[in-house]
């Protein structure tokens, strides 16, 4: 069983890793702070593990996750080198190459929103989980679009249509296909034999608004920015990027600290949603 310690500074860790895209580091640091509060029992599967970086930060590099899989070969090769997985598989969530009741935990971070029809994936998770096993996942929430800084500003200016267009552009940039409510997740999971035992919003409005503004400043979504040029991998041989990274970790690690630590107030929604569901026995 893996229990994460809460003394970890995910903000500093992720700014070090994603120094070239600081808002990505902020969102993911909050995500990991929240995910780290859960209990992860083995055998464990990481659904859509990508390059394994998030798995490595959360679970360490000692092979504590039994299997990570992803349909993206290049990412999977990096995941294999990350040391977090005992095995990696090239596979798709809609058709899992595992026997019924194999895993005690299926974990999935920021994956389901990228799959247009997620029902077959949820069905497969229900199938490969042991009785009493848990599906722990994070997704952008049903409030994600309306908490975007660009969306809120346009609504405040009375431009509802512009706000909708802005949110649609963000969906397009980030390749998000849906934002279900906790109830909708609950219904979908129930069909696959799982019962939701916990949902938790994270990324409160102030944090999402900062994140959205910073995506623009750091060229994460609109691609062209002075920062994007400075942080370009093509300029790595010039040698100045190590200094840039130190500056990011030191300055943003300080300036964004309170945002990293901010929780969603009771009764309010945040831009991210953690769901924990248990396979019914
Ligand atoms: C935003 S990345 C997240 C990766 C990793 N979980 C993380 O937190 O860094 C989304 C991942 O979902 C994977 N993905 C997309 N469609 C999938 C599917 N049908 N089944 C499993 N993974 C899928 C992508 O290949 C990509 O690696």
mmCIF file of N, CA and C in Angstrom, residues 157-239:
data_model
loop_
_atom_site.group_PDB
_atom_site.id
_atom_site.type_symbol
_atom_site.label_atom_id
_atom_site.label_comp_id
_atom_site.label_asym_id
_atom_site.label_seq_id
_atom_site.Cartn_x
_atom_site.Cartn_y
_atom_site.Cartn_z
ATOM 1 N N UNK A 157 -18.041 42.015 -19.188
ATOM 2 C CA UNK A 157 -18.217 43.072 -20.201
ATOM 3 C C UNK A 157 -19.528 42.900 -20.962
ATOM 4 N N UNK A 158 -20.328 41.913 -20.587
ATOM 5 C CA UNK A 158 -21.613 41.685 -21.246
ATOM 6 C C UNK A 158 -21.502 40.909 -22.539
ATOM 7 N N UNK A 159 -20.334 40.343 -22.812
ATOM 8 C CA UNK A 159 -20.133 39.636 -24.083
ATOM 9 C C UNK A 159 -20.228 38.119 -23.864
ATOM 10 N N UNK A 160 -21.447 37.643 -23.711
ATOM 11 C CA UNK A 160 -21.666 36.212 -23.438
ATOM 12 C C UNK A 160 -21.174 35.354 -24.605
ATOM 13 N N UNK A 161 -21.442 35.822 -25.796
ATOM 14 C CA UNK A 161 -21.045 35.029 -26.957
ATOM 15 C C UNK A 161 -19.515 34.950 -27.060
ATOM 16 N N UNK A 162 -18.852 36.085 -26.798
ATOM 17 C CA UNK A 162 -17.386 36.106 -26.809
ATOM 18 C C UNK A 162 -16.835 35.162 -25.749
ATOM 19 N N UNK A 163 -17.497 35.128 -24.587
ATOM 20 C CA UNK A 163 -17.050 34.253 -23.494
ATOM 21 C C UNK A 163 -17.130 32.794 -23.934
ATOM 22 N N UNK A 164 -18.216 32.461 -24.602
ATOM 23 C CA UNK A 164 -18.411 31.086 -25.082
ATOM 24 C C UNK A 164 -17.342 30.726 -26.117
ATOM 25 N N UNK A 165 -17.062 31.681 -26.999
ATOM 26 C CA UNK A 165 -16.035 31.444 -28.026
ATOM 27 C C UNK A 165 -14.676 31.236 -27.356
ATOM 28 N N UNK A 166 -14.409 32.055 -26.337
ATOM 29 C CA UNK A 166 -13.128 31.939 -25.623
ATOM 30 C C UNK A 166 -12.998 30.543 -25.001
ATOM 31 N N UNK A 167 -14.053 30.112 -24.305
ATOM 32 C CA UNK A 167 -14.000 28.793 -23.650
ATOM 33 C C UNK A 167 -13.846 27.684 -24.689
ATOM 34 N N UNK A 168 -14.508 27.855 -25.842
ATOM 35 C CA UNK A 168 -14.389 26.833 -26.897
ATOM 36 C C UNK A 168 -12.964 26.769 -27.437
ATOM 37 N N UNK A 169 -12.305 27.935 -27.514
ATOM 38 C CA UNK A 169 -10.907 27.941 -27.978
ATOM 39 C C UNK A 169 -10.017 27.200 -26.985
ATOM 40 N N UNK A 170 -10.274 27.429 -25.702
ATOM 41 C CA UNK A 170 -9.478 26.728 -24.679
ATOM 42 C C UNK A 170 -9.722 25.218 -24.790
ATOM 43 N N UNK A 171 -10.984 24.815 -24.972
ATOM 44 C CA UNK A 171 -11.295 23.378 -25.174
ATOM 45 C C UNK A 171 -10.458 22.835 -26.330
ATOM 46 N N UNK A 172 -10.426 23.627 -27.392
ATOM 47 C CA UNK A 172 -9.717 23.197 -28.599
ATOM 48 C C UNK A 172 -8.212 23.093 -28.335
ATOM 49 N N UNK A 173 -7.626 24.127 -27.711
ATOM 50 C CA UNK A 173 -6.185 24.131 -27.439
ATOM 51 C C UNK A 173 -5.794 22.947 -26.560
ATOM 52 N N UNK A 174 -6.635 22.699 -25.558
ATOM 53 C CA UNK A 174 -6.273 21.671 -24.578
ATOM 54 C C UNK A 174 -6.822 20.286 -24.940
ATOM 55 N N UNK A 175 -7.578 20.232 -26.025
ATOM 56 C CA UNK A 175 -8.178 18.963 -26.475
ATOM 57 C C UNK A 175 -9.045 18.328 -25.393
ATOM 58 N N UNK A 176 -9.885 19.158 -24.807
ATOM 59 C CA UNK A 176 -10.861 18.678 -23.819
ATOM 60 C C UNK A 176 -12.175 18.392 -24.530
ATOM 61 N N UNK A 177 -12.737 17.232 -24.281
ATOM 62 C CA UNK A 177 -13.983 16.863 -24.971
ATOM 63 C C UNK A 177 -15.223 16.975 -24.100
ATOM 64 N N UNK A 178 -15.066 16.969 -22.778
ATOM 65 C CA UNK A 178 -16.256 17.019 -21.910
ATOM 66 C C UNK A 178 -15.864 17.435 -20.495
ATOM 67 N N UNK A 179 -16.877 17.902 -19.765
ATOM 68 C CA UNK A 179 -16.693 18.304 -18.365
ATOM 69 C C UNK A 179 -17.920 17.817 -17.596
ATOM 70 N N UNK A 180 -17.856 16.635 -17.039
ATOM 71 C CA UNK A 180 -19.020 16.085 -16.355
ATOM 72 C C UNK A 180 -19.104 16.574 -14.906
ATOM 73 N N UNK A 181 -20.327 16.617 -14.419
ATOM 74 C CA UNK A 181 -20.555 16.960 -13.002
ATOM 75 C C UNK A 181 -20.262 15.708 -12.160
ATOM 76 N N UNK A 182 -20.088 15.876 -10.844
ATOM 77 C CA UNK A 182 -19.907 14.703 -9.984
ATOM 78 C C UNK A 182 -21.081 13.722 -10.124
ATOM 79 N N UNK A 183 -22.299 14.249 -10.301
ATOM 80 C CA UNK A 183 -23.466 13.373 -10.445
ATOM 81 C C UNK A 183 -23.375 12.565 -11.735
ATOM 82 N N UNK A 184 -22.977 13.245 -12.810
ATOM 83 C CA UNK A 184 -22.863 12.533 -14.093
ATOM 84 C C UNK A 184 -21.785 11.446 -14.020
ATOM 85 N N UNK A 185 -20.661 11.767 -13.360
ATOM 86 C CA UNK A 185 -19.642 10.731 -13.168
ATOM 87 C C UNK A 185 -20.226 9.579 -12.360
ATOM 88 N N UNK A 186 -20.970 9.932 -11.322
ATOM 89 C CA UNK A 186 -21.565 8.909 -10.454
ATOM 90 C C UNK A 186 -22.442 7.961 -11.247
ATOM 91 N N UNK A 187 -23.278 8.518 -12.142
ATOM 92 C CA UNK A 187 -24.177 7.676 -12.935
ATOM 93 C C UNK A 187 -23.395 6.773 -13.887
ATOM 94 N N UNK A 188 -22.361 7.362 -14.500
ATOM 95 C CA UNK A 188 -21.573 6.596 -15.460
ATOM 96 C C UNK A 188 -20.815 5.452 -14.765
ATOM 97 N N UNK A 189 -20.280 5.764 -13.596
ATOM 98 C CA UNK A 189 -19.515 4.758 -12.846
ATOM 99 C C UNK A 189 -20.444 3.657 -12.347
ATOM 100 N N UNK A 190 -21.670 4.037 -11.963
ATOM 101 C CA UNK A 190 -22.628 3.055 -11.444
ATOM 102 C C UNK A 190 -22.953 2.017 -12.516
ATOM 103 N N UNK A 191 -23.090 2.472 -13.768
ATOM 104 C CA UNK A 191 -23.384 1.550 -14.873
ATOM 105 C C UNK A 191 -22.263 0.508 -15.006
ATOM 106 N N UNK A 192 -21.041 0.924 -14.640
ATOM 107 C CA UNK A 192 -19.889 0.012 -14.751
ATOM 108 C C UNK A 192 -19.605 -0.702 -13.432
ATOM 109 N N UNK A 193 -20.570 -0.674 -12.504
ATOM 110 C CA UNK A 193 -20.436 -1.435 -11.257
ATOM 111 C C UNK A 193 -19.600 -0.761 -10.189
ATOM 112 N N UNK A 194 -19.432 0.571 -10.291
ATOM 113 C CA UNK A 194 -18.640 1.290 -9.278
ATOM 114 C C UNK A 194 -19.501 2.344 -8.590
ATOM 115 N N UNK A 195 -19.168 2.548 -7.323
ATOM 116 C CA UNK A 195 -19.921 3.541 -6.546
ATOM 117 C C UNK A 195 -18.975 4.669 -6.136
ATOM 118 N N UNK A 196 -19.392 5.898 -6.365
ATOM 119 C CA UNK A 196 -18.537 7.028 -5.977
ATOM 120 C C UNK A 196 -18.506 7.121 -4.462
ATOM 121 N N UNK A 197 -17.298 7.165 -3.893
ATOM 122 C CA UNK A 197 -17.211 7.319 -2.438
ATOM 123 C C UNK A 197 -16.673 8.697 -2.063
ATOM 124 N N UNK A 198 -16.149 9.416 -3.061
ATOM 125 C CA UNK A 198 -15.651 10.760 -2.744
ATOM 126 C C UNK A 198 -15.506 11.570 -4.036
ATOM 127 N N UNK A 199 -15.922 12.833 -3.974
ATOM 128 C CA UNK A 199 -15.540 13.773 -5.030
ATOM 129 C C UNK A 199 -14.999 15.010 -4.336
ATOM 130 N N UNK A 200 -14.031 15.633 -4.953
ATOM 131 C CA UNK A 200 -13.439 16.831 -4.341
ATOM 132 C C UNK A 200 -13.003 17.803 -5.437
ATOM 133 N N UNK A 201 -13.543 19.008 -5.362
ATOM 134 C CA UNK A 201 -13.093 20.048 -6.291
ATOM 135 C C UNK A 201 -11.768 20.611 -5.804
ATOM 136 N N UNK A 202 -10.877 20.921 -6.738
ATOM 137 C CA UNK A 202 -9.662 21.656 -6.415
ATOM 138 C C UNK A 202 -9.478 22.749 -7.473
ATOM 139 N N UNK A 203 -8.452 23.557 -7.346
ATOM 140 C CA UNK A 203 -8.237 24.744 -8.207
ATOM 141 C C UNK A 203 -9.409 25.724 -8.044
ATOM 142 N N UNK A 204 -9.389 26.493 -6.954
ATOM 143 C CA UNK A 204 -10.446 27.495 -6.778
ATOM 144 C C UNK A 204 -10.363 28.601 -7.843
ATOM 145 N N UNK A 205 -11.425 29.395 -7.909
ATOM 146 C CA UNK A 205 -11.521 30.410 -8.979
ATOM 147 C C UNK A 205 -10.261 31.261 -9.118
ATOM 148 N N UNK A 206 -9.735 31.755 -8.005
ATOM 149 C CA UNK A 206 -8.556 32.641 -8.096
ATOM 150 C C UNK A 206 -7.371 31.930 -8.728
ATOM 151 N N UNK A 207 -7.236 30.647 -8.427
ATOM 152 C CA UNK A 207 -6.102 29.898 -8.964
ATOM 153 C C UNK A 207 -6.311 29.657 -10.469
ATOM 154 N N UNK A 208 -7.550 29.305 -10.834
ATOM 155 C CA UNK A 208 -7.781 29.059 -12.264
ATOM 156 C C UNK A 208 -7.621 30.343 -13.078
ATOM 157 N N UNK A 209 -8.050 31.469 -12.516
ATOM 158 C CA UNK A 209 -7.919 32.733 -13.255
ATOM 159 C C UNK A 209 -6.452 33.084 -13.463
ATOM 160 N N UNK A 210 -5.650 32.882 -12.416
ATOM 161 C CA UNK A 210 -4.207 33.124 -12.553
ATOM 162 C C UNK A 210 -3.623 32.183 -13.611
ATOM 163 N N UNK A 211 -3.990 30.915 -13.506
ATOM 164 C CA UNK A 211 -3.489 29.894 -14.441
ATOM 165 C C UNK A 211 -3.817 30.283 -15.889
ATOM 166 N N UNK A 212 -5.045 30.733 -16.109
ATOM 167 C CA UNK A 212 -5.481 31.092 -17.461
ATOM 168 C C UNK A 212 -4.690 32.304 -17.979
ATOM 169 N N UNK A 213 -4.522 33.314 -17.132
ATOM 170 C CA UNK A 213 -3.741 34.484 -17.555
ATOM 171 C C UNK A 213 -2.294 34.089 -17.858
ATOM 172 N N UNK A 214 -1.742 33.244 -17.006
ATOM 173 C CA UNK A 214 -0.339 32.858 -17.173
ATOM 174 C C UNK A 214 -0.128 31.970 -18.394
ATOM 175 N N UNK A 215 -1.153 31.187 -18.760
ATOM 176 C CA UNK A 215 -1.047 30.392 -19.994
ATOM 177 C C UNK A 215 -0.800 31.311 -21.179
ATOM 178 N N UNK A 216 -1.480 32.476 -21.160
ATOM 179 C CA UNK A 216 -1.265 33.455 -22.224
ATOM 180 C C UNK A 216 0.137 34.050 -22.133
ATOM 181 N N UNK A 217 0.522 34.452 -20.932
ATOM 182 C CA UNK A 217 1.822 35.112 -20.770
ATOM 183 C C UNK A 217 2.979 34.191 -21.143
ATOM 184 N N UNK A 218 2.876 32.933 -20.738
ATOM 185 C CA UNK A 218 3.981 32.004 -20.990
ATOM 186 C C UNK A 218 3.821 31.205 -22.289
ATOM 187 N N UNK A 219 2.820 31.584 -23.084
ATOM 188 C CA UNK A 219 2.692 30.962 -24.407
ATOM 189 C C UNK A 219 2.315 29.498 -24.367
ATOM 190 N N UNK A 220 1.650 29.058 -23.279
ATOM 191 C CA UNK A 220 1.304 27.632 -23.190
ATOM 192 C C UNK A 220 0.197 27.291 -24.190
ATOM 193 N N UNK A 221 -0.778 28.164 -24.319
ATOM 194 C CA UNK A 221 -1.857 27.847 -25.252
ATOM 195 C C UNK A 221 -1.792 28.641 -26.551
ATOM 196 N N UNK A 222 -1.336 29.872 -26.488
ATOM 197 C CA UNK A 222 -1.360 30.659 -27.733
ATOM 198 C C UNK A 222 -0.026 30.576 -28.466
ATOM 199 N N UNK A 223 0.817 29.685 -27.978
ATOM 200 C CA UNK A 223 2.091 29.355 -28.627
ATOM 201 C C UNK A 223 3.097 30.513 -28.695
ATOM 202 N N UNK A 224 2.794 31.621 -29.347
ATOM 203 C CA UNK A 224 3.823 32.634 -29.548
ATOM 204 C C UNK A 224 3.907 33.600 -28.379
ATOM 205 N N UNK A 225 5.065 33.644 -27.740
ATOM 206 C CA UNK A 225 5.307 34.629 -26.688
ATOM 207 C C UNK A 225 6.809 34.753 -26.554
ATOM 208 N N UNK A 226 7.228 35.861 -25.945
ATOM 209 C CA UNK A 226 8.675 36.065 -25.768
ATOM 210 C C UNK A 226 9.230 34.919 -24.931
ATOM 211 N N UNK A 227 8.433 34.503 -23.918
ATOM 212 C CA UNK A 227 8.876 33.398 -23.061
ATOM 213 C C UNK A 227 9.036 32.104 -23.867
ATOM 214 N N UNK A 228 8.078 31.875 -24.767
ATOM 215 C CA UNK A 228 8.117 30.663 -25.589
ATOM 216 C C UNK A 228 9.427 30.576 -26.371
ATOM 217 N N UNK A 229 9.895 31.727 -26.844
ATOM 218 C CA UNK A 229 11.151 31.745 -27.614
ATOM 219 C C UNK A 229 12.327 31.470 -26.664
ATOM 220 N N UNK A 230 12.330 32.179 -25.513
ATOM 221 C CA UNK A 230 13.434 32.011 -24.546
ATOM 222 C C UNK A 230 13.568 30.563 -24.070
ATOM 223 N N UNK A 231 12.398 29.917 -23.878
ATOM 224 C CA UNK A 231 12.400 28.564 -23.300
ATOM 225 C C UNK A 231 12.454 27.466 -24.357
ATOM 226 N N UNK A 232 12.572 27.863 -25.612
ATOM 227 C CA UNK A 232 12.547 26.880 -26.693
ATOM 228 C C UNK A 232 13.701 25.871 -26.573
ATOM 229 N N UNK A 233 13.409 24.569 -26.753
ATOM 230 C CA UNK A 233 14.468 23.554 -26.669
ATOM 231 C C UNK A 233 15.589 23.802 -27.678
ATOM 232 N N UNK A 234 15.247 24.486 -28.787
ATOM 233 C CA UNK A 234 16.278 24.735 -29.799
ATOM 234 C C UNK A 234 17.381 25.652 -29.283
ATOM 235 N N UNK A 235 17.048 26.470 -28.268
ATOM 236 C CA UNK A 235 18.052 27.414 -27.752
ATOM 237 C C UNK A 235 18.809 26.848 -26.546
ATOM 238 N N UNK A 236 18.512 25.591 -26.199
ATOM 239 C CA UNK A 236 19.178 24.971 -25.041
ATOM 240 C C UNK A 236 20.710 25.028 -25.128
ATOM 241 N N UNK A 237 21.289 24.765 -26.317
ATOM 242 C CA UNK A 237 22.758 24.770 -26.392
ATOM 243 C C UNK A 237 23.387 26.100 -25.962
ATOM 244 N N UNK A 238 22.633 27.170 -25.943
ATOM 245 C CA UNK A 238 23.230 28.467 -25.551
ATOM 246 C C UNK A 238 23.548 28.526 -24.060
ATOM 247 N N UNK A 239 22.937 27.623 -23.284
ATOM 248 C CA UNK A 239 23.368 27.445 -21.894
ATOM 249 C C UNK A 239 22.709 28.319 -20.846
#
